[in-house]
PDB file of C-alpha atoms in Angstrom:
ATOM      1  CA  ASN R   1     -23.848  -1.177 -14.403  1.00  0.00           C
ATOM      2  CA  ALA R   2     -21.081   0.661 -16.354  1.00  0.00           C
ATOM      3  CA  GLY R   3     -19.650   3.031 -12.695  1.00  0.00           C
ATOM      4  CA  VAL R   4     -18.053   5.818 -13.662  1.00  0.00           C
ATOM      5  CA  THR R   5     -16.960   6.413 -17.289  1.00  0.00           C
ATOM      6  CA  GLN R   6     -14.925   9.181 -18.500  1.00  0.00           C
ATOM      7  CA  THR R   7     -13.849  10.142 -22.958  1.00  0.00           C
ATOM      8  CA  PRO R   8     -11.602  10.920 -24.152  1.00  0.00           C
ATOM      9  CA  LYS R   9      -8.725   7.658 -22.908  1.00  0.00           C
ATOM     10  CA  PHE R  10      -5.866  10.182 -24.084  1.00  0.00           C
ATOM     11  CA  ARG R  11      -5.124  13.464 -25.371  1.00  0.00           C
ATOM     12  CA  ILE R  12      -2.704  15.587 -26.876  1.00  0.00           C
ATOM     13  CA  LEU R  13      -3.088  19.267 -26.745  1.00  0.00           C
ATOM     14  CA  LYS R  14      -1.288  22.841 -28.174  1.00  0.00           C
ATOM     15  CA  ILE R  15      -0.649  25.643 -25.606  1.00  0.00           C
ATOM     16  CA  GLY R  16      -3.648  27.459 -25.223  1.00  0.00           C
ATOM     17  CA  GLN R  17      -5.966  25.341 -26.834  1.00  0.00           C
ATOM     18  CA  SER R  18      -8.797  24.077 -24.476  1.00  0.00           C
ATOM     19  CA  MET R  19     -10.731  21.326 -23.815  1.00  0.00           C
ATOM     20  CA  THR R  20     -13.573  19.316 -21.940  1.00  0.00           C
ATOM     21  CA  LEU R  21     -12.761  15.801 -19.969  1.00  0.00           C
ATOM     22  CA  GLN R  22     -16.319  14.167 -20.083  1.00  0.00           C
ATOM     23  CA  CYS R  23     -17.711  12.619 -16.665  1.00  0.00           C
ATOM     24  CA  THR R  24     -20.669   9.814 -15.972  1.00  0.00           C
ATOM     25  CA  GLN R  25     -21.879   7.992 -13.679  1.00  0.00           C
ATOM     26  CA  ASP R  26     -25.217   5.312 -13.698  1.00  0.00           C
ATOM     27  CA  MET R  27     -25.134   5.102  -9.891  1.00  0.00           C
ATOM     28  CA  ASN R  28     -27.021   8.175  -8.889  1.00  0.00           C
ATOM     29  CA  HIS R  29     -24.312   9.287  -6.504  1.00  0.00           C
ATOM     30  CA  ASN R  30     -24.713  12.706  -5.183  1.00  0.00           C
ATOM     31  CA  TYR R  31     -21.073  13.374  -4.949  1.00  0.00           C
ATOM     32  CA  MET R  32     -18.592  13.358  -7.622  1.00  0.00           C
ATOM     33  CA  TYR R  33     -14.945  14.726  -7.930  1.00  0.00           C
ATOM     34  CA  TRP R  34     -12.210  15.198 -10.368  1.00  0.00           C
ATOM     35  CA  TYR R  35      -8.481  15.297  -9.605  1.00  0.00           C
ATOM     36  CA  ARG R  36      -5.478  15.182 -11.518  1.00  0.00           C
ATOM     37  CA  GLN R  37      -2.566  12.588 -10.224  1.00  0.00           C
ATOM     38  CA  ASP R  38       0.787  13.439 -10.857  1.00  0.00           C
ATOM     39  CA  PRO R  39       4.028  11.442 -10.814  1.00  0.00           C
ATOM     40  CA  GLY R  40       5.037  10.888  -7.257  1.00  0.00           C
ATOM     41  CA  MET R  41       2.566  13.290  -5.553  1.00  0.00           C
ATOM     42  CA  GLY R  42      -0.807  11.167  -4.407  1.00  0.00           C
ATOM     43  CA  LEU R  43      -3.900  12.321  -6.056  1.00  0.00           C
ATOM     44  CA  LYS R  44      -4.647  15.991  -5.909  1.00  0.00           C
ATOM     45  CA  LEU R  45      -8.548  17.170  -5.665  1.00  0.00           C
ATOM     46  CA  ILE R  46      -9.934  19.983  -7.920  1.00  0.00           C
ATOM     47  CA  TYR R  47     -13.275  20.178  -7.933  1.00  0.00           C
ATOM     48  CA  TYR R  48     -15.646  18.722  -6.533  1.00  0.00           C
ATOM     49  CA  SER R  49     -19.599  18.651  -6.501  1.00  0.00           C
ATOM     50  CA  VAL R  50     -22.284  17.789  -3.931  1.00  0.00           C
ATOM     51  CA  GLY R  51     -25.444  17.685  -5.990  1.00  0.00           C
ATOM     52  CA  ALA R  52     -26.795  19.160  -9.737  1.00  0.00           C
ATOM     53  CA  GLY R  53     -26.014  22.299  -9.934  1.00  0.00           C
ATOM     54  CA  ILE R  54     -23.429  22.887  -6.881  1.00  0.00           C
ATOM     55  CA  THR R  55     -19.814  22.668  -7.420  1.00  0.00           C
ATOM     56  CA  ASP R  56     -17.101  23.881  -4.971  1.00  0.00           C
ATOM     57  CA  LYS R  57     -12.847  24.291  -5.220  1.00  0.00           C
ATOM     58  CA  GLY R  58     -10.875  21.860  -3.971  1.00  0.00           C
ATOM     59  CA  GLU R  59      -6.454  22.054  -3.728  1.00  0.00           C
ATOM     60  CA  VAL R  60      -5.659  22.632  -7.305  1.00  0.00           C
ATOM     61  CA  PRO R  61      -8.067  24.200  -8.573  1.00  0.00           C
ATOM     62  CA  ASN R  62      -6.148  26.629 -10.663  1.00  0.00           C
ATOM     63  CA  GLY R  63      -7.044  26.653 -14.752  1.00  0.00           C
ATOM     64  CA  TYR R  64      -9.722  24.570 -14.402  1.00  0.00           C
ATOM     65  CA  ASN R  65     -13.498  24.889 -14.399  1.00  0.00           C
ATOM     66  CA  VAL R  66     -16.321  22.421 -13.649  1.00  0.00           C
ATOM     67  CA  SER R  67     -20.341  22.508 -14.344  1.00  0.00           C
ATOM     68  CA  ARG R  68     -22.822  20.121 -12.716  1.00  0.00           C
ATOM     69  CA  SER R  69     -26.290  20.646 -15.130  1.00  0.00           C
ATOM     70  CA  THR R  70     -27.213  16.509 -14.545  1.00  0.00           C
ATOM     71  CA  THR R  71     -26.611  14.174 -11.302  1.00  0.00           C
ATOM     72  CA  GLU R  72     -24.742  12.220 -14.117  1.00  0.00           C
ATOM     73  CA  ASP R  73     -22.041  14.336 -15.482  1.00  0.00           C
ATOM     74  CA  PHE R  74     -19.570  16.009 -14.258  1.00  0.00           C
ATOM     75  CA  PRO R  75     -17.006  17.587 -17.444  1.00  0.00           C
ATOM     76  CA  LEU R  76     -14.087  19.517 -16.268  1.00  0.00           C
ATOM     77  CA  ARG R  77     -13.249  22.610 -18.825  1.00  0.00           C
ATOM     78  CA  LEU R  78      -9.630  23.485 -19.336  1.00  0.00           C
ATOM     79  CA  GLU R  79      -9.691  27.365 -21.284  1.00  0.00           C
ATOM     80  CA  LEU R  80      -6.258  27.750 -21.631  1.00  0.00           C
ATOM     81  CA  ALA R  81      -4.426  23.922 -21.712  1.00  0.00           C
ATOM     82  CA  ALA R  82      -0.472  24.764 -19.885  1.00  0.00           C
ATOM     83  CA  PRO R  83       2.290  22.278 -19.959  1.00  0.00           C
ATOM     84  CA  SER R  84       1.371  22.393 -16.158  1.00  0.00           C
ATOM     85  CA  GLN R  85      -1.288  20.988 -16.596  1.00  0.00           C
ATOM     86  CA  THR R  86       0.010  17.549 -18.243  1.00  0.00           C
ATOM     87  CA  SER R  87      -1.497  14.647 -16.238  1.00  0.00           C
ATOM     88  CA  VAL R  88      -3.360  12.135 -15.503  1.00  0.00           C
ATOM     89  CA  TYR R  89      -7.724  12.866 -14.919  1.00  0.00           C
ATOM     90  CA  PHE R  90      -9.337  11.014 -12.628  1.00  0.00           C
ATOM     91  CA  CYS R  91     -13.169  11.584 -12.073  1.00  0.00           C
ATOM     92  CA  ALA R  92     -14.879   9.769  -9.058  1.00  0.00           C
ATOM     93  CA  SER R  93     -18.374   9.258  -7.834  1.00  0.00           C
ATOM     94  CA  SER R  94     -19.683   8.096  -4.354  1.00  0.00           C
ATOM     95  CA  LEU R  95     -21.820   8.080  -1.439  1.00  0.00           C
ATOM     96  CA  ASP R  96     -19.695   6.834   1.665  1.00  0.00           C
ATOM     97  CA  THR R  97     -17.157   4.939  -1.073  1.00  0.00           C
ATOM     98  CA  GLN R  98     -15.339   7.207  -4.366  1.00  0.00           C
ATOM     99  CA  TYR R  99     -15.503   4.904  -7.136  1.00  0.00           C
ATOM    100  CA  PHE R 100     -13.234   6.016  -9.767  1.00  0.00           C
ATOM    101  CA  GLY R 101     -12.872   6.042 -13.618  1.00  0.00           C
ATOM    102  CA  PRO R 102     -10.228   4.855 -15.718  1.00  0.00           C
ATOM    103  CA  GLY R 103      -8.773   7.962 -16.244  1.00  0.00           C
ATOM    104  CA  THR R 104      -7.918  10.508 -18.946  1.00  0.00           C
ATOM    105  CA  ARG R 105      -3.910  11.328 -19.515  1.00  0.00           C
ATOM    106  CA  LEU R 106      -3.797  14.265 -21.220  1.00  0.00           C
ATOM    107  CA  THR R 107      -0.399  16.223 -22.425  1.00  0.00           C
ATOM    108  CA  VAL R 108      -0.183  19.542 -22.994  1.00  0.00           C
ATOM    109  CA  LEU R 109       2.797  20.682 -25.851  1.00  0.00           C
TER     110      LEU R 109
ATOM    111  CA  ALA Z   1      -7.070  19.087   8.562  1.00  0.00           C
ATOM    112  CA  GLN Z   2      -6.570  15.337   7.544  1.00  0.00           C
ATOM    113  CA  SER Z   3      -2.967  14.172   5.846  1.00  0.00           C
ATOM    114  CA  VAL Z   4      -1.924  10.362   4.995  1.00  0.00           C
ATOM    115  CA  THR Z   5       1.483   9.392   5.160  1.00  0.00           C
ATOM    116  CA  GLN Z   6       2.432   6.112   3.465  1.00  0.00           C
ATOM    117  CA  LEU Z   7       5.862   5.386   4.979  1.00  0.00           C
ATOM    118  CA  ASP Z   8       7.305   2.936   2.451  1.00  0.00           C
ATOM    119  CA  SER Z   9       7.542   4.650  -2.091  1.00  0.00           C
ATOM    120  CA  GLN Z  10       8.569   1.302  -3.371  1.00  0.00           C
ATOM    121  CA  VAL Z  11       8.433  -2.104  -1.495  1.00  0.00           C
ATOM    122  CA  PRO Z  12      10.278  -4.913  -3.815  1.00  0.00           C
ATOM    123  CA  VAL Z  13       9.350  -8.173  -2.446  1.00  0.00           C
ATOM    124  CA  PHE Z  14       9.383 -12.066  -3.713  1.00  0.00           C
ATOM    125  CA  GLU Z  15       6.612 -14.464  -4.970  1.00  0.00           C
ATOM    126  CA  GLU Z  16       4.737 -16.075  -1.712  1.00  0.00           C
ATOM    127  CA  ALA Z  17       6.489 -13.814   1.114  1.00  0.00           C
ATOM    128  CA  PRO Z  18       4.874 -11.756   3.180  1.00  0.00           C
ATOM    129  CA  VAL Z  19       3.821  -8.370   1.938  1.00  0.00           C
ATOM    130  CA  GLU Z  20       3.277  -5.299   4.875  1.00  0.00           C
ATOM    131  CA  LEU Z  21       2.116  -1.308   3.122  1.00  0.00           C
ATOM    132  CA  ARG Z  22       2.244   0.826   5.885  1.00  0.00           C
ATOM    133  CA  CYS Z  23       0.371   3.663   6.208  1.00  0.00           C
ATOM    134  CA  ASN Z  24       0.274   6.632   9.252  1.00  0.00           C
ATOM    135  CA  TYR Z  25      -2.726   9.371   9.054  1.00  0.00           C
ATOM    136  CA  SER Z  26      -3.816  12.314  11.072  1.00  0.00           C
ATOM    137  CA  SER Z  27      -7.017  13.688  11.794  1.00  0.00           C
ATOM    138  CA  SER Z  28      -9.034  16.223  13.682  1.00  0.00           C
ATOM    139  CA  VAL Z  29     -12.098  14.133  13.588  1.00  0.00           C
ATOM    140  CA  SER Z  30     -13.488  10.642  13.189  1.00  0.00           C
ATOM    141  CA  VAL Z  31     -12.373   8.448  10.147  1.00  0.00           C
ATOM    142  CA  TYR Z  32     -12.829   6.265   7.245  1.00  0.00           C
ATOM    143  CA  LEU Z  33      -9.871   4.899   5.688  1.00  0.00           C
ATOM    144  CA  PHE Z  34      -9.255   3.184   2.196  1.00  0.00           C
ATOM    145  CA  TRP Z  35      -6.665   1.186   0.714  1.00  0.00           C
ATOM    146  CA  TYR Z  36      -6.991   1.454  -3.602  1.00  0.00           C
ATOM    147  CA  VAL Z  37      -5.165  -0.506  -5.990  1.00  0.00           C
ATOM    148  CA  GLN Z  38      -4.189   1.585  -9.099  1.00  0.00           C
ATOM    149  CA  TYR Z  39      -2.569  -1.331 -11.954  1.00  0.00           C
ATOM    150  CA  PRO Z  40      -0.935   0.149 -14.645  1.00  0.00           C
ATOM    151  CA  ASN Z  41      -2.169   2.595 -16.901  1.00  0.00           C
ATOM    152  CA  GLN Z  42      -5.877   2.170 -15.073  1.00  0.00           C
ATOM    153  CA  GLY Z  43      -7.797   3.901 -12.531  1.00  0.00           C
ATOM    154  CA  LEU Z  44      -8.207   3.647  -9.027  1.00  0.00           C
ATOM    155  CA  GLN Z  45     -10.101   0.242  -7.763  1.00  0.00           C
ATOM    156  CA  LEU Z  46     -11.238  -0.440  -4.127  1.00  0.00           C
ATOM    157  CA  LEU Z  47      -8.732  -2.925  -2.330  1.00  0.00           C
ATOM    158  CA  LEU Z  48     -11.400  -2.682   1.583  1.00  0.00           C
ATOM    159  CA  LYS Z  49     -12.029   0.385   3.678  1.00  0.00           C
ATOM    160  CA  TYR Z  50     -12.743   0.674   7.314  1.00  0.00           C
ATOM    161  CA  LEU Z  51     -15.563   2.730   7.800  1.00  0.00           C
ATOM    162  CA  SER Z  52     -16.926   1.672  11.698  1.00  0.00           C
ATOM    163  CA  GLY Z  53     -17.240  -1.838  13.317  1.00  0.00           C
ATOM    164  CA  SER Z  54     -14.181  -4.429  13.472  1.00  0.00           C
ATOM    165  CA  THR Z  55     -10.894  -2.755  13.364  1.00  0.00           C
ATOM    166  CA  LEU Z  56     -10.141  -5.752  11.327  1.00  0.00           C
ATOM    167  CA  VAL Z  57     -10.862  -5.298   7.266  1.00  0.00           C
ATOM    168  CA  LYS Z  58     -10.961  -7.782   4.918  1.00  0.00           C
ATOM    169  CA  GLY Z  59     -10.580  -6.667   1.394  1.00  0.00           C
ATOM    170  CA  ILE Z  60     -10.333  -8.292  -2.336  1.00  0.00           C
ATOM    171  CA  ASN Z  61      -7.343 -10.377  -3.891  1.00  0.00           C
ATOM    172  CA  GLY Z  62      -6.712 -11.558  -0.244  1.00  0.00           C
ATOM    173  CA  PHE Z  63      -5.732  -8.560   1.725  1.00  0.00           C
ATOM    174  CA  GLU Z  64      -6.957  -7.246   4.576  1.00  0.00           C
ATOM    175  CA  ALA Z  65      -6.002  -4.180   6.960  1.00  0.00           C
ATOM    176  CA  GLU Z  66      -5.941  -3.454  10.538  1.00  0.00           C
ATOM    177  CA  PHE Z  67      -7.558  -0.101  11.840  1.00  0.00           C
ATOM    178  CA  ASN Z  68      -5.155   1.485  15.200  1.00  0.00           C
ATOM    179  CA  LYS Z  69      -6.582   4.445  16.638  1.00  0.00           C
ATOM    180  CA  SER Z  70      -4.267   4.363  19.386  1.00  0.00           C
ATOM    181  CA  GLN Z  71      -0.982   4.540  16.573  1.00  0.00           C
ATOM    182  CA  THR Z  72      -3.244   6.147  13.828  1.00  0.00           C
ATOM    183  CA  SER Z  73      -2.203   3.109  11.528  1.00  0.00           C
ATOM    184  CA  PHE Z  74      -3.824   1.794   8.634  1.00  0.00           C
ATOM    185  CA  HIS Z  75      -1.125  -1.109   7.684  1.00  0.00           C
ATOM    186  CA  LEU Z  76      -2.042  -3.068   4.515  1.00  0.00           C
ATOM    187  CA  ARG Z  77      -0.669  -7.338   5.052  1.00  0.00           C
ATOM    188  CA  LYS Z  78      -0.971 -10.141   2.567  1.00  0.00           C
ATOM    189  CA  PRO Z  79       0.488 -13.463   4.232  1.00  0.00           C
ATOM    190  CA  SER Z  80       1.526 -14.260   0.819  1.00  0.00           C
ATOM    191  CA  VAL Z  81       2.037 -12.343  -2.328  1.00  0.00           C
ATOM    192  CA  HIS Z  82       1.342 -12.834  -6.266  1.00  0.00           C
ATOM    193  CA  ILE Z  83       3.561 -11.391  -9.290  1.00  0.00           C
ATOM    194  CA  SER Z  84       0.289 -10.133 -10.490  1.00  0.00           C
ATOM    195  CA  ASP Z  85      -0.299  -8.200  -7.282  1.00  0.00           C
ATOM    196  CA  THR Z  86       2.422  -5.575  -8.480  1.00  0.00           C
ATOM    197  CA  ALA Z  87       0.811  -2.325  -8.706  1.00  0.00           C
ATOM    198  CA  GLU Z  88       1.162   0.980  -7.183  1.00  0.00           C
ATOM    199  CA  TYR Z  89      -1.251   1.328  -3.702  1.00  0.00           C
ATOM    200  CA  PHE Z  90      -3.137   4.366  -1.932  1.00  0.00           C
ATOM    201  CA  CYS Z  91      -3.739   4.803   1.242  1.00  0.00           C
ATOM    202  CA  ALA Z  92      -6.713   6.954   1.832  1.00  0.00           C
ATOM    203  CA  VAL Z  93      -8.868   9.179   4.668  1.00  0.00           C
ATOM    204  CA  SER Z  94     -11.878  10.996   4.297  1.00  0.00           C
ATOM    205  CA  GLY Z  95     -14.365  12.279   7.425  1.00  0.00           C
ATOM    206  CA  PRO Z  96     -17.694  11.445   8.578  1.00  0.00           C
ATOM    207  CA  ARG Z  97     -19.644  12.119   4.448  1.00  0.00           C
ATOM    208  CA  GLU Z  98     -20.961  15.677   5.402  1.00  0.00           C
ATOM    209  CA  GLU Z  99     -23.955  17.062   3.015  1.00  0.00           C
ATOM    210  CA  THR Z 100     -21.744  20.181   1.751  1.00  0.00           C
ATOM    211  CA  SER Z 101     -18.780  18.159   0.393  1.00  0.00           C
ATOM    212  CA  GLY Z 102     -19.269  14.538   0.573  1.00  0.00           C
ATOM    213  CA  SER Z 103     -16.879  11.954   1.480  1.00  0.00           C
ATOM    214  CA  ARG Z 104     -14.041  14.013   0.148  1.00  0.00           C
ATOM    215  CA  LEU Z 105     -10.759  11.773   0.289  1.00  0.00           C
ATOM    216  CA  THR Z 106      -6.898  13.033   1.287  1.00  0.00           C
ATOM    217  CA  PHE Z 107      -4.120  10.501   0.004  1.00  0.00           C
ATOM    218  CA  GLY Z 108      -1.083   9.919   0.208  1.00  0.00           C
ATOM    219  CA  GLU Z 109       1.586   9.511  -1.799  1.00  0.00           C
ATOM    220  CA  GLY Z 110       1.543   5.780  -2.929  1.00  0.00           C
ATOM    221  CA  THR Z 111       3.818   2.864  -2.769  1.00  0.00           C
ATOM    222  CA  GLN Z 112       4.994   0.616  -5.637  1.00  0.00           C
ATOM    223  CA  LEU Z 113       4.567  -2.600  -4.507  1.00  0.00           C
ATOM    224  CA  THR Z 114       6.629  -4.797  -6.883  1.00  0.00           C
ATOM    225  CA  VAL Z 115       6.424  -9.033  -6.975  1.00  0.00           C
ATOM    226  CA  ASN Z 116       9.824 -10.514  -8.395  1.00  0.00           C
ATOM    227  CA  PRO Z 117       9.746 -14.285  -9.384  1.00  0.00           C
TER     228      PRO Z 117
END
């Protein structure tokens, strides 16, 4: 099992550009999550999903969108990138325990 | 609502010394508790978890933690650390898995453990 995979590993965006962060899991977990990690701030939940077709907002959803068309995939969309979205983004999936992907380091200039 | 407080942002220790990383939580419901480790430029790896049963939980790499309900704590310990244990450690809490929200985690802000030779 690959577990949770994320692409890309790194990305630099210009202000106003858009992009999609990809997340795929092969553990057949219903629950998936997107977090952002800022220095000294721990992880903050952006969006989560309890199954295909069902998503909901977390603590910091502004500026992001998600979709969940399959159990395996949970992409995160940034429509108009802003410098405040410079962060490391982690995807996770779970039953009772969350398992994390390796992260995407995003810089918005 | 749940919250997690990691009492030390940085813990420097010498190699082979014991270490304790402190975590306190607050919650109005029964809790599941977790410790994750993050090595530089990597994702979070599960160290150990408490879901139910014995309050002393053993994890990977020689770490253990004790759930203390009366003190609402879940401190992480290792009797003898190695240089390779240098990493950031996160304590997290969730309630029991719910149909509508899964197992949403609330994280502490992390403790940077630095093991010096």
